[in-house]
């Protein structure tokens, strides 16, 4: 398949980039700068509306080797090793179809600096052109080394009825490739998976009589994935509207799942910030956690005796090479909390006593790294909001005239952002803040008995509104099960209330 240089073609996207054999010494990369011009597809107007990226794939190996975010003005900068590359441009926007374009095919030479304009257009008749020290794994096809493990990112499943979320099935993997390539925390090679058959077909076509032998792709260098990254996008309508992202690793050969989930939940309007957090978790807790466990032990300093233990060589059976202990992994952040709450409030001056007990279900609404609860450490936090709940309140009161009042009321807990749980992420002993309240506009009709009572059958009392609260400062739990209490003493007054609140909330 011949491609028009520096423009998009209507062919199936062939994009993947990675590093080929590691050079013996460091060489300057090729720096490619340019502007991505809109065509039928427009660039997103803001970071909350969408993202555009340019990704480079090695034509020989199908491994991704570089990626760049595109600015709001269309500017991009790529740094690539020497080699033959296919450039893919893509746009992910909320409420619009995922758009991807094969934009150019280039030959990069060490130390080059090039300006390469790209465009978001498709052409019906492309022009034929002639082509002119970390741990590495070995490609069995050609014996060349590549960085880390070969990882293929598949299309994400989309769960939910919102049609605007559907394009994220392809959009989230595209953004993950860009983020992983731009900020690698450990050795890895990302290879094309969503269009792999198109790459195999193209390589087969390259060997036919229809292609100039001088411009053919050399066969035998394609890198097969060892690990697949799979994921799911969950649309969660409600108040507020949320989107949850999940990812996990699968053995590419056996299909066996080899990791737990990592997840990020955010408001619908913050989906792109949520993807950035998912990329961080995928690197740290999935890909790099595997790399850390398989890293070789550094040699002992000269003069230090070495214990007499068997040497673990790659040629030996896997069973003869004991793995180092697995590093502690923070518990996965839950997506829901369920549980109970109860309490009592007394006013000595008003001779009034309230008791209550209730149940609640809270769902993850958004992840944030700013504004931690008062008294909580800086870090990443997940906000949960009430989706359902109920409470039963009981009142007993005695007036100075001798009339006594009693009553009960059943209320639903209000859903939405008024009732929240803010939980620290990535910590086995998380800090958190809890607030479950009612409205002082709600009243309880109490019946009365005794002397000097009102003529009406019942008397309305404004309910006691705070049912579960960590107070002015965050609490800390030894586990993800949140079980605690909070006592609140108010200054002495005719209508002051001293209260004790208790809660027991568990994930799931």
XYZ file of C-alpha atoms in Angstrom:
508
model
C 0.000 0.000 0.000
C 1.540 3.305 -1.048
C 0.941 6.351 1.098
C 0.943 10.040 0.307
C 3.702 11.639 2.435
C 2.614 14.140 5.085
C -1.102 13.648 4.361
C -3.844 11.239 5.440
C -5.019 8.382 3.297
C -8.270 6.498 3.411
C -6.563 3.177 3.990
C -7.107 1.135 7.111
C -5.034 2.582 9.901
C -1.632 0.966 10.214
C -0.230 2.471 13.357
C 2.080 1.159 15.990
C 5.399 2.295 17.199
C 8.161 0.800 19.226
C 11.858 0.602 19.491
C 13.824 -1.891 17.470
C 17.148 -3.306 18.553
C 18.806 -1.211 21.248
C 21.884 0.598 19.932
C 25.273 -0.071 21.419
C 25.599 3.597 22.351
C 23.211 6.491 22.722
C 22.366 8.347 19.510
C 20.423 11.533 19.038
C 16.778 10.942 18.117
C 14.963 12.415 15.146
C 12.860 15.421 16.194
C 9.749 15.955 14.082
C 7.627 19.048 14.544
C 4.608 20.187 12.656
C 1.012 21.261 12.625
C -2.018 18.997 12.347
C -4.570 20.776 10.180
C -8.304 20.041 10.483
C -10.212 18.509 7.605
C -13.566 16.801 7.805
C -12.729 16.271 11.488
C -12.055 19.333 13.641
C -9.570 19.624 16.492
C -11.148 19.733 19.990
C -11.624 23.277 21.277
C -10.609 22.463 24.870
C -9.144 19.670 26.981
C -12.593 18.920 28.393
C -14.055 18.524 24.907
C -11.494 16.060 23.573
C -7.907 15.181 22.705
C -5.890 14.753 19.528
C -2.659 12.820 19.216
C -0.036 11.696 16.698
C 1.377 8.191 17.160
C 4.285 6.572 15.281
C 4.508 2.857 14.427
C 7.607 1.055 13.246
C 6.744 -0.306 9.798
C 8.928 -3.410 10.197
C 7.938 -4.513 13.713
C 4.485 -2.896 14.246
C 5.746 -1.637 17.616
C 4.921 1.887 18.755
C 7.959 4.089 19.327
C 6.702 7.624 19.956
C 3.583 9.687 20.504
C 2.643 13.310 20.994
C -0.379 15.224 22.207
C -1.598 17.841 19.763
C -2.073 21.346 21.170
C -5.293 23.323 20.725
C -3.575 25.137 17.855
C -2.624 21.880 16.179
C 1.098 21.801 17.090
C 2.901 18.541 17.869
C 6.493 17.371 18.529
C 7.676 13.767 18.066
C 11.027 12.237 19.046
C 11.831 8.983 17.241
C 14.789 6.636 16.879
C 16.187 6.061 13.415
C 13.943 3.801 11.367
C 10.906 3.556 9.116
C 7.730 4.909 10.663
C 4.042 5.257 9.855
C 2.339 8.214 11.551
C -1.283 8.029 12.682
C -3.358 11.018 13.743
C -6.503 10.540 15.809
C -9.132 12.634 17.571
C -11.236 11.592 20.581
C -14.167 13.921 21.346
C -17.165 13.524 23.620
C -20.331 12.897 21.652
C -18.534 12.418 18.305
C -17.278 9.305 16.464
C -13.680 8.275 17.036
C -11.605 9.515 14.087
C -8.265 8.036 13.009
C -6.098 8.784 9.960
C -2.970 7.216 8.496
C -1.132 10.499 7.995
C 2.372 9.835 6.649
C 5.168 7.332 6.192
C 8.695 8.576 6.864
C 12.271 7.411 7.207
C 13.913 8.884 10.328
C 17.668 9.280 10.575
C 19.596 9.861 13.795
C 19.978 13.511 14.759
C 17.584 14.801 12.110
C 15.232 17.718 12.773
C 12.259 17.870 10.446
C 9.099 19.870 9.952
C 6.191 17.702 8.840
C 2.684 19.147 8.428
C -0.165 16.622 8.753
C -3.849 16.869 7.963
C -7.083 15.254 9.135
C -8.231 14.420 5.602
C -8.717 11.259 3.612
C -7.651 10.921 -0.014
C -9.349 8.543 -2.426
C -6.304 8.115 -4.705
C -3.094 7.999 -2.702
C 0.110 8.555 -4.657
C 2.648 5.736 -4.857
C 6.034 6.754 -3.537
C 9.372 4.934 -3.360
C 10.815 4.424 0.067
C 14.300 5.314 0.447
C 20.538 -1.075 28.466
C 17.336 -2.046 29.990
C 16.323 -5.675 30.131
C 15.255 -6.647 26.647
C 13.250 -9.496 25.231
C 14.240 -11.232 22.000
C 12.009 -11.405 18.943
C 12.140 -15.077 17.912
C 11.565 -14.108 14.262
C 14.801 -12.160 13.816
C 16.723 -12.415 17.097
C 16.516 -8.681 17.728
C 16.014 -7.321 21.232
C 13.157 -5.038 22.249
C 12.460 -3.169 25.473
C 10.535 -4.827 28.275
C 7.495 -6.920 27.430
C 5.509 -6.544 24.203
C 2.052 -5.213 25.087
C -0.965 -4.992 22.801
C -3.868 -2.695 23.753
C -7.214 -3.975 22.528
C -10.455 -2.102 21.978
C -12.274 -1.454 25.272
C -15.769 -2.838 25.819
C -18.431 -0.160 26.346
C -21.231 -0.846 28.835
C -24.223 1.483 29.051
C -26.821 3.132 26.898
C -25.299 6.560 26.209
C -24.401 6.631 22.512
C -21.882 9.436 23.126
C -19.735 7.056 25.186
C -19.522 4.467 22.374
C -16.526 6.069 20.577
C -14.467 5.745 23.774
C -14.080 2.025 23.027
C -11.404 2.992 20.485
C -10.616 6.431 21.907
C -9.416 5.316 25.357
C -6.847 2.810 23.947
C -5.563 5.493 21.566
C -5.057 7.979 24.415
C -3.462 5.274 26.596
C -0.894 4.537 23.877
C -0.011 8.232 23.726
C 0.299 8.654 27.508
C 2.299 5.448 27.992
C 4.777 6.349 25.255
C 5.210 9.948 26.404
C 5.958 9.188 30.060
C 7.344 5.628 30.364
C 8.194 4.613 33.929
C 9.739 1.246 32.985
C 10.854 -0.621 29.834
C 7.945 -1.613 27.562
C 7.154 -2.064 23.890
C 3.613 -1.335 22.746
C 2.529 -3.081 19.557
C -0.505 -2.545 17.333
C -3.430 -4.873 18.057
C -6.691 -3.267 16.907
C -5.536 -3.237 13.258
C -3.094 -6.133 13.375
C -4.746 -8.088 10.578
C -4.472 -5.055 8.323
C -0.729 -4.949 9.080
C -0.341 -8.634 8.221
C -2.281 -8.124 4.999
C -0.141 -5.113 4.102
C 3.089 -6.995 4.757
C 1.853 -9.857 2.564
C 0.940 -7.378 -0.176
C 4.397 -5.809 0.089
C 5.932 -9.099 -1.041
C 3.767 -9.302 -4.163
C 4.692 -8.291 -7.706
C 2.573 -5.148 -7.338
C 5.172 -3.442 -5.120
C 8.563 -2.154 -6.198
C 11.184 -4.475 -4.599
C 13.255 -1.426 -3.679
C 10.459 -0.064 -1.500
C 9.213 -3.268 0.127
C 8.967 -3.689 3.884
C 11.460 -6.317 4.962
C 9.506 -9.271 6.401
C 10.346 -11.211 9.546
C 10.543 -8.396 12.110
C 6.950 -8.239 13.383
C 6.786 -8.365 17.189
C 4.042 -10.531 18.677
C 2.419 -9.311 21.920
C 3.193 -11.216 25.099
C 0.550 -9.389 27.126
C -2.796 -7.871 26.176
C -4.266 -4.859 27.950
C -8.046 -5.127 27.992
C -10.559 -2.771 29.485
C -14.105 -1.592 29.913
C -15.878 1.759 29.788
C -18.995 1.928 31.985
C -21.565 4.660 31.434
C -23.247 5.442 34.759
C -26.195 7.787 34.240
C -27.607 9.457 37.303
C -27.059 12.470 39.485
C -24.328 13.272 38.713
C -23.554 11.501 35.426
C -20.356 9.437 35.744
C -18.107 7.267 33.576
C -15.951 4.448 35.000
C -12.813 3.095 33.287
C -11.336 -0.345 34.046
C -8.212 -2.096 32.725
C -6.427 -5.399 33.335
C -3.750 -7.650 31.794
C -4.207 -10.948 29.955
C -1.625 -13.489 28.795
C -1.654 -13.138 25.002
C -0.873 -16.820 24.437
C -3.299 -18.494 26.851
C -5.921 -15.782 27.359
C -5.498 -16.186 31.134
C -6.078 -13.090 33.226
C -2.826 -12.176 35.020
C -3.711 -9.046 37.008
C -6.392 -7.372 39.073
C -8.389 -4.411 37.788
C -7.225 -0.850 37.964
C -9.984 1.731 37.631
C -10.750 5.416 37.471
C -14.197 6.977 37.950
C -15.020 10.566 37.105
C -17.830 12.896 36.184
C -18.829 12.647 32.533
C -17.341 16.088 31.864
C -13.953 14.983 33.300
C -13.486 11.795 31.254
C -10.143 12.918 29.772
C -8.640 13.650 33.206
C -9.892 10.209 34.265
C -8.063 8.581 31.323
C -4.806 10.241 32.427
C -5.188 8.720 35.881
C -5.969 5.313 34.339
C -2.759 5.556 32.284
C -0.780 6.221 35.473
C -2.366 3.210 37.218
C -1.816 0.945 34.199
C 1.873 1.840 34.190
C 2.509 1.731 37.911
C 0.288 -1.118 39.110
C 0.160 -3.369 36.040
C 3.051 -2.995 33.582
C 5.834 -1.693 35.839
C 4.805 -3.905 38.770
C 5.520 -6.892 36.492
C 8.829 -5.373 35.399
C 9.876 -4.803 39.027
C 9.113 -8.399 39.968
C 11.201 -9.768 37.083
C 14.146 -7.351 37.364
C 17.524 -9.092 37.893
C 19.349 -8.753 41.197
C 22.240 -6.229 40.970
C 25.761 -7.687 41.407
C 27.341 -7.569 44.856
C 30.139 -5.011 45.402
C 33.740 -6.239 45.121
C 34.979 -7.951 48.279
C 31.507 -8.783 49.604
C 30.972 -12.572 49.952
C 28.199 -13.958 47.767
C 25.893 -16.622 49.272
C 26.272 -20.089 47.770
C 22.932 -20.292 45.938
C 22.092 -21.677 42.499
C 22.428 -19.141 39.695
C 19.177 -18.530 37.835
C 19.913 -18.506 34.117
C 17.411 -17.794 31.346
C 18.195 -21.203 29.806
C 17.150 -23.052 32.951
C 13.657 -24.244 33.661
C 11.324 -21.596 35.063
C 10.818 -23.702 38.215
C 14.536 -23.430 39.069
C 14.392 -19.638 39.148
C 12.495 -18.485 42.269
C 10.780 -15.135 41.847
C 11.561 -12.315 44.250
C 8.809 -11.474 46.754
C 5.935 -9.513 45.293
C 6.055 -5.861 46.376
C 3.056 -4.658 48.365
C 0.312 -3.372 46.087
C -2.200 -0.841 47.406
C -5.741 -2.224 47.525
C -7.891 -1.556 44.497
C -10.196 1.398 45.043
C -13.834 0.301 45.430
C -16.569 1.587 43.141
C -19.433 1.403 45.661
C -20.008 1.486 49.411
C -22.976 0.113 51.327
C -23.718 0.111 55.028
C -25.564 1.531 57.974
C -25.531 4.631 60.137
C -27.186 5.561 63.435
C -27.013 8.094 66.221
C -28.701 10.196 68.833
C -28.905 13.896 69.652
C -29.998 15.447 72.971
C -30.863 18.985 73.966
C -30.881 19.413 77.730
C -32.297 22.924 77.528
C -35.197 21.936 75.266
C -35.586 18.490 76.868
C -35.618 16.932 73.381
C -34.180 13.572 72.371
C -33.681 12.317 68.780
C -32.568 8.845 67.675
C -32.154 7.451 64.169
C -30.868 4.507 62.174
C -30.574 4.059 58.420
C -28.984 2.345 55.450
C -27.209 3.845 52.450
C -25.695 2.930 49.066
C -22.964 5.202 47.674
C -21.503 5.080 44.161
C -18.188 6.459 42.881
C -18.735 9.851 41.247
C -15.306 11.377 40.538
C -11.572 11.045 41.167
C -9.606 14.128 42.128
C -6.079 15.030 43.219
C -6.909 18.447 44.680
C -8.797 19.727 47.702
C -8.268 16.797 50.107
C -10.537 16.794 53.176
C -9.452 18.997 56.056
C -6.746 17.225 58.060
C -6.116 14.612 55.310
C -2.788 14.240 53.458
C -2.333 15.344 49.866
C -2.959 12.636 47.300
C -5.603 11.141 45.057
C -9.155 10.905 46.357
C -12.390 9.339 45.113
C -15.728 11.010 45.787
C -18.768 8.781 46.320
C -22.339 10.101 46.258
C -25.519 8.584 47.622
C -27.602 6.695 45.071
C -30.174 5.329 47.528
C -30.804 5.191 51.242
C -33.410 5.479 53.982
C -33.567 6.493 57.605
C -36.035 6.141 60.516
C -36.121 8.967 63.071
C -37.667 8.954 66.545
C -38.465 12.011 68.673
C -39.352 12.404 72.342
C -39.680 15.846 73.929
C -41.168 17.424 77.042
C -42.310 21.033 77.259
C -41.998 23.110 80.433
C -45.786 23.142 80.615
C -45.822 19.393 81.162
C -46.917 18.364 77.671
C -44.898 15.498 76.136
C -44.378 14.843 72.432
C -43.480 11.626 70.580
C -43.270 10.623 66.959
C -41.451 8.695 64.241
C -40.779 9.340 60.565
C -39.328 7.382 57.640
C -37.331 9.404 55.092
C -35.329 8.687 51.947
C -31.717 9.875 51.971
C -31.292 12.516 49.282
C -29.082 11.345 46.357
C -26.441 13.500 44.703
C -23.595 15.722 45.792
C -25.196 16.871 49.064
C -24.324 13.498 50.673
C -20.778 12.332 49.969
C -17.881 10.128 51.013
C -14.384 11.332 50.032
C -11.871 8.443 50.234
C -8.084 8.460 49.850
C -6.893 6.170 47.038
C -3.809 3.913 46.819
C -3.505 3.559 50.595
C -4.228 0.531 52.759
C -5.154 2.889 55.662
C -7.091 5.604 53.860
C -8.144 8.992 55.148
C -11.769 9.854 54.460
C -14.540 12.350 55.114
C -18.226 11.410 55.369
C -21.369 13.522 55.308
C -24.943 12.144 55.349
C -27.610 14.709 56.151
C -31.266 15.522 55.733
C -33.061 18.801 55.125
C -34.199 21.053 57.977
C -37.252 21.766 55.853
C -38.445 18.226 56.573
C -40.698 17.960 59.627
C -41.904 15.187 61.911
C -45.513 15.346 63.187
C -45.426 14.413 66.865
C -48.467 13.445 68.915
C -48.741 14.850 72.445
C -50.117 13.931 75.819
C -50.225 15.432 79.270
C -51.262 18.863 80.507
C -51.297 22.213 78.691
C -50.853 20.654 75.236
C -51.762 22.404 71.963
C -55.290 22.024 70.647
C -54.064 20.466 67.380
C -53.823 16.674 67.158
C -50.115 16.746 66.166
C -47.304 19.299 66.332
C -44.622 19.540 63.559
C -40.949 19.475 64.618
C -38.056 20.290 62.265
C -35.974 17.128 62.039
C -32.442 16.842 63.393
C -30.551 16.993 60.042
C -27.023 15.548 60.565
C -27.049 11.746 60.652
C -23.443 10.693 59.912
C -20.456 13.028 59.756
C -16.719 12.839 60.367
C -16.920 16.431 61.625
C -14.484 19.197 60.796
C -11.478 16.850 60.266
C -11.024 13.684 58.207
C -10.851 10.268 59.866
C -8.419 7.439 59.066
C -9.436 3.791 58.744
C -7.066 0.794 59.153
C -8.839 -0.911 56.202
C -11.234 -0.073 53.393
C -14.065 -0.983 55.774
C -15.067 2.334 57.337
C -16.340 1.781 60.873
C -16.174 4.677 63.332
C -18.135 7.293 65.284
C -18.083 11.028 65.886
C -19.280 12.965 68.949
C -20.266 16.611 68.625
C -20.694 18.862 71.697
C -22.260 22.263 71.141
C -22.090 25.344 73.402
C -24.693 25.446 76.150
C -27.878 27.164 74.990
C -31.637 26.673 75.348
C -31.709 24.663 72.113
C -28.235 23.167 71.875
C -27.829 19.542 70.765
C -25.046 17.160 71.767
C -24.855 14.273 69.298
C -23.107 10.967 68.688
C -23.065 9.497 65.187
C -21.935 6.023 64.126
C -21.410 4.392 60.737
C -20.314 1.109 59.235
C -19.623 1.152 55.482
C -18.103 -1.633 53.371
C -16.982 -1.785 49.723
C -19.324 -3.410 47.235
